[in-house]
């Protein structure tokens, strides 16, 4: 099943022109694959053997690659808009959106903090000891600033009437062709079939 | 009209009153400037006048604060938002960061109210037009200058058609040219009949746009 998922994802990525991104995600799993091999093949305590190591890696690929493809091909606003159009509540959608936006925001904030601390004479380069000493003055304002920003953003949402009752107006809905719907149903069917096959194998029927 | 009648306020978990007893009136189309040194309660005054304190952030309010004749403590957050918009000093946190274009960002408020699509478009276009920022409509909100971001945040508030605006040091992060852009926008908003309460360090700017100045 994991092989099937990985193959389908690869085909979809090729069609979407995102195969490079997918390859990078797969490459990022190299350390995990190496440790899995090490534990299962070389260490007596692991004991699973090559087949177990390969199965674990395939499962990992089967979960990582579709998610990578999703975020490589779908803009966050489109995803959120579509979820809302499908009846997910505005708060749940906003929480997901905030989570998706959290990483780039944290990166931007970190750059600001580093620049501010450097301007005050903090040395963030050189030996690892110097770098380590520089971490505390960077992390503290980063965390406090992020917490304060959460509060500010909550207020900002309140003044945009985010708490109003009823459903939000959706200005547009991402296109959803018959072909896409058919593909989704087919994949859901395949997943159900895979689960049933797996359950049958486990119970021995 | 916004009326503060001997209103004082202290934040949750504190014993000191961040806003001493204050009385103030803000009429439609009027710009009232508020000046004062740091820690005199300018930001707290903004929060209290807009009803965010105590409705959203808690704390204790004494005295009365009325918006259009109704006590703020009786209104829900989304009802307050339609009566009084609040612009904070950091415009970047005022934008949701979840929209691809400025147009969608400005439309966020009316969409929250569940208004018909045609009305959302009408309000969004009108807000952008009022601040003369229609040319930004298709831009990415994350790639705007500080002044542009502040104007877009203001447009987002105006799209809710509030009768009043509270602006908490809207130019504190802007250079003089961008500050004048915001000052121009404030004058235009007031001309449209919106009452504006403006706190600022820049006394020249306050004198430029305010019909009345109050010192805290």
Tab-separated table of C-alpha atoms in Angstrom:
chain	number	residue	atom	x	y	z
A	1	UNK	CA	0.000	0.000	0.000
A	2	UNK	CA	2.800	2.382	0.907
A	3	UNK	CA	4.461	1.629	-2.421
A	4	UNK	CA	1.204	2.431	-4.194
A	5	UNK	CA	0.812	5.736	-2.344
A	6	UNK	CA	4.411	6.703	-3.076
A	7	UNK	CA	3.994	5.810	-6.753
A	8	UNK	CA	0.720	7.692	-7.128
A	9	UNK	CA	2.238	10.717	-5.407
A	10	UNK	CA	5.253	10.602	-7.697
A	11	UNK	CA	3.032	10.467	-10.785
A	12	UNK	CA	0.926	13.360	-9.506
A	13	UNK	CA	4.072	15.349	-8.727
A	14	UNK	CA	5.398	14.746	-12.239
A	15	UNK	CA	2.125	15.984	-13.714
A	16	UNK	CA	2.185	19.055	-11.451
A	17	UNK	CA	5.858	19.758	-12.226
A	18	UNK	CA	6.861	19.394	-8.570
A	19	UNK	CA	9.003	16.270	-8.829
A	20	UNK	CA	12.142	18.133	-7.700
A	21	UNK	CA	10.417	19.204	-4.484
A	22	UNK	CA	9.282	15.649	-3.875
A	23	UNK	CA	12.788	14.302	-4.495
A	24	UNK	CA	14.177	16.767	-1.957
A	25	UNK	CA	11.622	15.610	0.637
A	26	UNK	CA	12.569	11.988	-0.045
A	27	UNK	CA	16.256	12.884	0.243
A	28	UNK	CA	15.602	14.528	3.609
A	29	UNK	CA	14.553	11.106	4.885
A	30	UNK	CA	18.033	9.676	4.256
A	31	UNK	CA	19.186	9.943	7.904
A	32	UNK	CA	16.018	8.194	9.085
A	33	UNK	CA	16.474	5.474	6.465
A	34	UNK	CA	20.113	5.025	7.505
A	35	UNK	CA	19.208	4.703	11.189
A	36	UNK	CA	16.395	2.293	10.392
A	37	UNK	CA	18.801	0.116	8.416
A	38	UNK	CA	21.404	0.353	11.135
A	39	UNK	CA	18.991	-0.657	13.875
A	40	UNK	CA	17.177	-3.415	12.007
A	41	UNK	CA	20.030	-4.976	10.057
A	42	UNK	CA	23.230	-4.422	11.982
A	43	UNK	CA	22.203	-4.234	15.622
A	44	UNK	CA	21.123	-7.495	17.254
A	45	UNK	CA	18.670	-5.659	19.526
A	46	UNK	CA	16.730	-4.288	16.512
A	47	UNK	CA	16.241	-7.711	15.015
A	48	UNK	CA	13.715	-6.794	12.325
A	49	UNK	CA	15.960	-7.397	9.348
A	50	UNK	CA	16.109	-5.706	5.958
A	51	UNK	CA	12.404	-6.286	5.189
A	52	UNK	CA	11.325	-4.443	8.364
A	53	UNK	CA	13.693	-1.553	7.627
A	54	UNK	CA	12.384	-1.191	4.062
A	55	UNK	CA	8.759	-1.447	5.228
A	56	UNK	CA	9.325	1.291	7.820
A	57	UNK	CA	10.924	3.525	5.223
A	58	UNK	CA	8.102	2.966	2.745
A	59	UNK	CA	5.519	3.844	5.387
A	60	UNK	CA	7.420	7.013	6.099
A	61	UNK	CA	7.526	7.852	2.397
A	62	UNK	CA	3.828	7.048	2.124
A	63	UNK	CA	2.968	9.672	4.740
A	64	UNK	CA	5.611	12.305	3.928
A	65	UNK	CA	5.346	12.496	0.149
A	66	UNK	CA	1.588	13.201	-0.153
A	67	UNK	CA	1.861	15.956	2.474
A	68	UNK	CA	4.853	17.448	0.679
A	69	UNK	CA	2.957	17.376	-2.589
A	70	UNK	CA	-0.100	18.958	-0.982
A	71	UNK	CA	1.876	21.942	0.294
A	72	UNK	CA	3.958	22.161	-2.892
A	73	UNK	CA	0.897	22.458	-5.096
A	74	UNK	CA	-1.682	24.206	-2.894
A	75	UNK	CA	-1.546	27.807	-1.710
A	76	UNK	CA	-2.536	28.159	1.943
A	77	UNK	CA	-5.340	30.690	1.146
A	78	UNK	CA	-6.848	28.252	-1.389
A	79	UNK	CA	-6.691	25.391	1.081
A	80	UNK	CA	-8.331	27.452	3.837
A	81	UNK	CA	-10.971	28.809	1.494
A	82	UNK	CA	-11.850	25.334	0.303
A	83	UNK	CA	-12.026	23.927	3.824
A	84	UNK	CA	-14.407	26.693	4.795
A	85	UNK	CA	-16.518	26.113	1.702
A	86	UNK	CA	-16.814	22.488	2.801
A	87	UNK	CA	-18.307	23.547	6.113
A	88	UNK	CA	-15.312	23.614	8.466
A	89	UNK	CA	-15.832	26.312	11.135
A	90	UNK	CA	-14.053	29.664	10.764
A	91	UNK	CA	-12.118	29.234	14.002
A	92	UNK	CA	-10.766	25.811	13.061
A	93	UNK	CA	-9.791	27.111	9.633
A	94	UNK	CA	-8.086	30.136	11.158
A	95	UNK	CA	-6.144	27.981	13.612
A	96	UNK	CA	-4.880	25.861	10.711
A	97	UNK	CA	-3.999	28.998	8.744
A	98	UNK	CA	-2.170	30.489	11.719
A	99	UNK	CA	-0.244	27.250	12.153
A	100	UNK	CA	0.772	27.273	8.474
A	101	UNK	CA	1.856	30.899	8.720
A	102	UNK	CA	3.667	30.419	12.034
A	103	UNK	CA	6.962	29.158	10.574
A	104	UNK	CA	7.597	32.020	8.118
A	105	UNK	CA	6.498	34.510	10.793
A	106	UNK	CA	8.892	32.996	13.334
A	107	UNK	CA	11.690	33.120	10.747
A	108	UNK	CA	11.035	36.785	10.018
A	109	UNK	CA	10.902	37.581	13.723
A	110	UNK	CA	14.148	35.681	14.340
A	111	UNK	CA	15.896	37.738	11.643
A	112	UNK	CA	14.615	40.949	13.279
A	113	UNK	CA	15.788	39.836	16.730
A	114	UNK	CA	19.227	38.775	15.462
A	115	UNK	CA	19.713	42.104	13.703
A	116	UNK	CA	18.581	44.043	16.777
A	117	UNK	CA	20.900	42.100	19.093
A	118	UNK	CA	23.836	42.429	16.688
A	119	UNK	CA	23.253	46.167	16.621
A	120	UNK	CA	23.666	46.053	20.421
A	121	UNK	CA	27.004	44.281	20.055
A	122	UNK	CA	25.992	40.636	20.438
A	123	UNK	CA	28.441	38.327	18.645
A	124	UNK	CA	26.478	35.603	16.850
A	125	UNK	CA	29.363	34.323	14.738
A	126	UNK	CA	32.685	32.646	15.380
A	127	UNK	CA	33.353	29.614	17.587
A	128	UNK	CA	30.508	27.341	18.758
A	129	UNK	CA	30.974	28.613	22.323
A	130	UNK	CA	30.354	32.181	21.199
A	131	UNK	CA	27.341	31.111	19.194
A	132	UNK	CA	25.967	29.182	22.153
A	133	UNK	CA	26.376	32.219	24.399
A	134	UNK	CA	24.429	34.233	21.857
A	135	UNK	CA	21.432	31.882	21.883
A	136	UNK	CA	19.852	33.038	25.168
A	137	UNK	CA	19.609	36.735	24.225
A	138	UNK	CA	18.033	35.651	20.939
A	139	UNK	CA	15.573	33.056	22.196
A	140	UNK	CA	14.084	35.086	25.051
A	141	UNK	CA	12.859	38.048	22.953
A	142	UNK	CA	11.804	35.624	20.225
A	143	UNK	CA	9.497	33.708	22.561
A	144	UNK	CA	8.187	36.751	24.427
A	145	UNK	CA	7.672	38.639	21.167
A	146	UNK	CA	5.797	35.705	19.646
A	147	UNK	CA	3.504	35.441	22.673
A	148	UNK	CA	2.799	39.183	22.617
A	149	UNK	CA	2.071	38.950	18.912
A	150	UNK	CA	-0.509	36.218	19.489
A	151	UNK	CA	-2.343	38.584	21.850
A	152	UNK	CA	-2.133	41.459	19.354
A	153	UNK	CA	-3.395	39.271	16.538
A	154	UNK	CA	-6.328	38.082	18.659
A	155	UNK	CA	-7.333	41.695	19.260
A	156	UNK	CA	-6.840	42.475	15.585
A	157	UNK	CA	-9.224	39.659	14.651
A	158	UNK	CA	-11.779	40.904	17.145
A	159	UNK	CA	-11.808	44.362	15.553
A	160	UNK	CA	-12.421	42.728	12.161
A	161	UNK	CA	-15.648	41.137	13.472
A	162	UNK	CA	-14.172	37.637	13.389
A	163	UNK	CA	-16.436	36.577	16.256
A	164	UNK	CA	-19.650	37.372	14.355
A	165	UNK	CA	-22.199	34.550	14.406
A	166	UNK	CA	-23.255	32.609	11.303
A	167	UNK	CA	-21.323	31.618	8.226
A	168	UNK	CA	-18.715	33.807	6.580
A	169	UNK	CA	-19.178	35.003	3.024
A	170	UNK	CA	-16.870	33.206	0.600
A	171	UNK	CA	-15.774	35.377	-2.292
A	172	UNK	CA	-14.620	32.496	-4.444
A	173	UNK	CA	-14.184	28.778	-4.339
A	174	UNK	CA	-11.213	26.987	-5.873
A	175	UNK	CA	-12.163	25.049	-9.039
A	176	UNK	CA	-13.043	21.405	-8.519
A	177	UNK	CA	-13.443	19.524	-11.810
A	178	UNK	CA	-15.267	16.237	-12.329
A	179	UNK	CA	-11.910	14.595	-12.984
A	180	UNK	CA	-10.560	15.795	-9.623
A	181	UNK	CA	-13.650	14.560	-7.799
A	182	UNK	CA	-13.399	11.168	-9.515
A	183	UNK	CA	-9.706	10.921	-8.583
A	184	UNK	CA	-10.512	11.701	-4.946
A	185	UNK	CA	-13.211	9.031	-4.796
A	186	UNK	CA	-10.892	6.534	-6.474
A	187	UNK	CA	-8.157	7.240	-3.918
A	188	UNK	CA	-10.604	6.946	-1.039
A	189	UNK	CA	-11.735	3.605	-2.499
A	190	UNK	CA	-8.133	2.425	-2.830
A	191	UNK	CA	-7.398	3.442	0.768
A	192	UNK	CA	-10.462	1.533	1.990
A	193	UNK	CA	-9.427	-1.486	-0.079
A	194	UNK	CA	-5.901	-1.322	1.303
A	195	UNK	CA	-7.181	-1.143	4.869
A	196	UNK	CA	-9.524	-4.073	4.293
A	197	UNK	CA	-6.695	-6.136	2.765
A	198	UNK	CA	-4.439	-5.277	5.665
A	199	UNK	CA	-7.139	-6.133	8.225
A	200	UNK	CA	-7.757	-9.446	6.479
A	201	UNK	CA	-4.031	-10.243	6.524
A	202	UNK	CA	-3.761	-9.455	10.237
A	203	UNK	CA	-6.829	-11.483	11.241
A	204	UNK	CA	-5.898	-14.319	8.865
A	205	UNK	CA	-9.204	-14.341	6.904
B	1	UNK	CA	-21.008	59.392	19.185
B	2	UNK	CA	-18.522	57.948	21.700
B	3	UNK	CA	-18.874	59.222	25.262
B	4	UNK	CA	-16.497	58.545	28.133
B	5	UNK	CA	-17.994	59.679	31.412
B	6	UNK	CA	-15.435	59.577	34.227
B	7	UNK	CA	-14.178	56.305	32.786
B	8	UNK	CA	-11.229	54.690	34.508
B	9	UNK	CA	-9.760	51.289	33.813
B	10	UNK	CA	-7.305	48.800	35.216
B	11	UNK	CA	-5.962	45.699	33.501
B	12	UNK	CA	-6.720	42.248	34.809
B	13	UNK	CA	-4.382	41.213	37.599
B	14	UNK	CA	-3.137	44.737	38.343
B	15	UNK	CA	-3.943	47.076	41.190
B	16	UNK	CA	-3.075	50.386	39.516
B	17	UNK	CA	-5.478	52.249	37.281
B	18	UNK	CA	-3.931	52.470	33.817
B	19	UNK	CA	-6.502	55.070	32.825
B	20	UNK	CA	-7.395	57.691	35.451
B	21	UNK	CA	-10.986	59.007	35.459
B	22	UNK	CA	-11.421	60.543	31.999
B	23	UNK	CA	-14.312	62.257	30.287
B	24	UNK	CA	-14.403	62.738	26.546
B	25	UNK	CA	-16.824	63.056	23.649
B	26	UNK	CA	-16.199	62.104	20.049
B	27	UNK	CA	-18.776	63.361	17.577
B	28	UNK	CA	-19.329	62.163	13.994
B	29	UNK	CA	-16.856	63.679	11.522
B	30	UNK	CA	-14.698	65.111	14.300
B	31	UNK	CA	-11.000	64.364	14.796
B	32	UNK	CA	-9.927	64.485	18.431
B	33	UNK	CA	-6.188	64.279	19.065
B	34	UNK	CA	-4.855	62.855	22.321
B	35	UNK	CA	-1.305	63.694	23.379
B	36	UNK	CA	0.668	62.849	26.469
B	37	UNK	CA	3.903	61.341	27.652
B	38	UNK	CA	4.525	57.595	27.749
B	39	UNK	CA	2.651	55.613	30.415
B	40	UNK	CA	-0.099	58.227	30.649
B	41	UNK	CA	-2.689	55.770	29.351
B	42	UNK	CA	-3.026	56.712	25.688
B	43	UNK	CA	-3.212	53.118	24.465
B	44	UNK	CA	-5.514	52.200	27.337
B	45	UNK	CA	-7.769	55.120	26.405
B	46	UNK	CA	-7.963	53.685	22.870
B	47	UNK	CA	-8.884	50.251	24.171
B	48	UNK	CA	-11.508	51.660	26.519
B	49	UNK	CA	-13.039	54.037	23.969
B	50	UNK	CA	-13.362	51.211	21.437
B	51	UNK	CA	-14.824	48.854	24.033
B	52	UNK	CA	-12.028	46.274	23.694
B	53	UNK	CA	-11.387	46.963	27.357
B	54	UNK	CA	-13.055	45.314	29.153
B	55	UNK	CA	-15.223	43.442	26.599
B	56	UNK	CA	-12.378	41.517	24.963
B	57	UNK	CA	-9.381	41.781	27.270
B	58	UNK	CA	-11.170	41.784	30.628
B	59	UNK	CA	-10.091	44.068	33.465
B	60	UNK	CA	-12.190	46.509	35.466
B	61	UNK	CA	-13.955	49.549	34.083
B	62	UNK	CA	-15.428	52.280	36.263
B	63	UNK	CA	-17.568	55.093	34.984
B	64	UNK	CA	-19.466	54.855	31.690
B	65	UNK	CA	-18.394	54.381	28.096
B	66	UNK	CA	-21.122	54.685	25.472
B	67	UNK	CA	-20.952	54.100	21.736
B	68	UNK	CA	-23.983	55.462	19.902
B	69	UNK	CA	-25.812	55.621	23.221
B	70	UNK	CA	-25.147	51.996	24.204
B	71	UNK	CA	-22.753	50.992	26.981
B	72	UNK	CA	-19.771	49.167	25.460
B	73	UNK	CA	-20.001	46.465	28.122
B	74	UNK	CA	-23.373	45.421	26.690
B	75	UNK	CA	-22.038	44.884	23.167
B	76	UNK	CA	-20.338	41.797	21.736
B	77	UNK	CA	-16.926	42.119	20.078
B	78	UNK	CA	-18.309	41.892	16.535
B	79	UNK	CA	-20.964	44.530	17.331
B	80	UNK	CA	-18.276	46.860	18.644
B	81	UNK	CA	-16.243	46.271	15.478
B	82	UNK	CA	-19.120	47.572	13.364
B	83	UNK	CA	-19.431	50.694	15.479
B	84	UNK	CA	-15.806	51.521	16.190
B	85	UNK	CA	-12.672	50.437	14.338
B	86	UNK	CA	-9.308	50.322	16.107
B	87	UNK	CA	-5.971	50.724	14.369
B	88	UNK	CA	-2.926	49.641	16.353
B	89	UNK	CA	0.565	51.047	16.055
B	90	UNK	CA	1.915	47.872	14.452
B	91	UNK	CA	-0.014	47.428	11.218
B	92	UNK	CA	1.526	44.069	10.365
B	93	UNK	CA	-0.285	42.310	13.200
B	94	UNK	CA	-3.516	43.948	12.076
B	95	UNK	CA	-3.458	42.054	8.797
B	96	UNK	CA	-4.457	38.417	8.916
B	97	UNK	CA	-1.525	37.212	6.809
B	98	UNK	CA	-3.844	34.608	5.291
B	99	UNK	CA	-4.852	36.370	2.095
B	100	UNK	CA	-3.186	36.485	-1.265
B	101	UNK	CA	-4.243	40.002	-2.197
B	102	UNK	CA	-4.936	43.318	-0.495
B	103	UNK	CA	-8.479	43.154	-1.881
B	104	UNK	CA	-9.188	39.873	-0.081
B	105	UNK	CA	-7.565	41.222	3.072
B	106	UNK	CA	-9.810	44.301	3.094
B	107	UNK	CA	-12.845	42.121	2.349
B	108	UNK	CA	-12.087	39.928	5.388
B	109	UNK	CA	-14.225	42.013	7.798
B	110	UNK	CA	-17.363	42.203	5.632
B	111	UNK	CA	-16.985	38.473	4.875
B	112	UNK	CA	-16.940	37.804	8.627
B	113	UNK	CA	-20.341	39.481	8.878
B	114	UNK	CA	-21.758	37.051	6.308
B	115	UNK	CA	-22.905	39.878	4.037
B	116	UNK	CA	-24.079	39.147	0.471
B	117	UNK	CA	-21.165	38.885	-1.982
B	118	UNK	CA	-22.239	42.022	-3.893
B	119	UNK	CA	-22.216	44.063	-0.686
B	120	UNK	CA	-18.805	42.698	0.327
B	121	UNK	CA	-17.417	43.832	-3.046
B	122	UNK	CA	-19.114	47.215	-2.763
B	123	UNK	CA	-17.756	47.867	0.728
B	124	UNK	CA	-14.275	46.666	-0.168
B	125	UNK	CA	-14.036	48.869	-3.248
B	126	UNK	CA	-15.442	51.857	-1.345
B	127	UNK	CA	-12.893	51.449	1.484
B	128	UNK	CA	-9.982	51.188	-0.948
B	129	UNK	CA	-11.294	54.207	-2.864
B	130	UNK	CA	-11.730	56.315	0.263
B	131	UNK	CA	-8.054	55.878	1.126
B	132	UNK	CA	-6.936	56.151	-2.508
B	133	UNK	CA	-5.258	52.739	-2.423
B	134	UNK	CA	-7.205	50.988	-5.190
B	135	UNK	CA	-3.905	50.478	-7.015
B	136	UNK	CA	-2.783	48.124	-4.220
B	137	UNK	CA	-5.803	45.823	-4.596
B	138	UNK	CA	-3.977	42.995	-6.370
B	139	UNK	CA	-0.733	43.299	-4.411
B	140	UNK	CA	0.388	40.737	-1.832
B	141	UNK	CA	-0.328	42.226	1.640
B	142	UNK	CA	2.952	40.791	2.901
B	143	UNK	CA	4.982	42.808	0.403
B	144	UNK	CA	3.775	46.323	1.221
B	145	UNK	CA	5.735	49.190	2.733
B	146	UNK	CA	4.953	50.281	6.310
B	147	UNK	CA	2.773	53.178	5.150
B	148	UNK	CA	0.907	51.051	2.639
B	149	UNK	CA	0.326	48.352	5.259
B	150	UNK	CA	-1.078	50.937	7.654
B	151	UNK	CA	-3.460	52.234	4.973
B	152	UNK	CA	-4.563	48.716	4.052
B	153	UNK	CA	-5.200	47.927	7.720
B	154	UNK	CA	-7.251	51.118	7.925
B	155	UNK	CA	-9.189	50.146	4.781
B	156	UNK	CA	-9.925	46.776	6.401
B	157	UNK	CA	-11.533	48.599	9.313
B	158	UNK	CA	-13.450	51.035	7.112
B	159	UNK	CA	-14.936	48.150	5.142
B	160	UNK	CA	-16.919	47.337	8.290
B	161	UNK	CA	-18.467	50.835	7.993
B	162	UNK	CA	-17.847	51.911	11.591
B	163	UNK	CA	-19.140	55.279	12.723
B	164	UNK	CA	-15.943	55.880	14.688
B	165	UNK	CA	-12.273	55.108	14.448
B	166	UNK	CA	-9.692	54.923	17.192
B	167	UNK	CA	-6.118	55.228	15.946
B	168	UNK	CA	-3.379	54.334	18.390
B	169	UNK	CA	-0.183	56.056	17.237
B	170	UNK	CA	-0.755	55.113	13.613
B	171	UNK	CA	2.411	56.824	12.391
B	172	UNK	CA	4.836	55.765	15.115
B	173	UNK	CA	6.626	53.341	12.754
B	174	UNK	CA	6.483	55.507	9.661
B	175	UNK	CA	8.799	58.045	8.074
B	176	UNK	CA	7.561	61.658	7.656
B	177	UNK	CA	6.316	61.127	4.084
B	178	UNK	CA	4.310	58.049	5.005
B	179	UNK	CA	2.989	59.852	8.094
B	180	UNK	CA	1.603	62.583	5.868
B	181	UNK	CA	-0.047	59.907	3.733
B	182	UNK	CA	-1.815	58.579	6.844
B	183	UNK	CA	-2.716	62.119	7.962
B	184	UNK	CA	-4.291	62.723	4.572
B	185	UNK	CA	-6.268	59.487	4.918
B	186	UNK	CA	-7.506	60.521	8.387
B	187	UNK	CA	-8.760	63.839	7.015
B	188	UNK	CA	-10.615	62.020	4.225
B	189	UNK	CA	-12.202	59.552	6.648
B	190	UNK	CA	-13.409	62.401	8.873
B	191	UNK	CA	-14.845	64.209	5.850
B	192	UNK	CA	-16.922	61.088	5.215
B	193	UNK	CA	-18.529	61.592	8.656
B	194	UNK	CA	-16.468	59.158	10.725
B	195	UNK	CA	-15.424	60.396	14.167
B	196	UNK	CA	-11.693	59.814	14.744
B	197	UNK	CA	-9.881	59.557	18.079
B	198	UNK	CA	-6.166	59.836	17.418
B	199	UNK	CA	-3.354	59.292	19.900
B	200	UNK	CA	0.065	60.407	18.720
B	201	UNK	CA	3.520	61.354	19.889
B	202	UNK	CA	3.918	63.585	16.866
B	203	UNK	CA	2.241	66.762	18.082
B	204	UNK	CA	2.669	68.430	14.695
B	205	UNK	CA	0.646	65.689	13.069
B	206	UNK	CA	-2.020	65.932	15.748
B	207	UNK	CA	-2.254	69.689	15.230
B	208	UNK	CA	-2.464	69.164	11.488
B	209	UNK	CA	-5.460	66.813	11.468
B	210	UNK	CA	-7.267	67.323	14.777
B	211	UNK	CA	-10.107	69.702	15.376
B	212	UNK	CA	-9.576	69.360	19.117
B	213	UNK	CA	-6.633	68.186	21.204
B	214	UNK	CA	-6.860	66.562	24.637
B	215	UNK	CA	-3.850	66.087	26.896
B	216	UNK	CA	-3.636	63.084	29.168
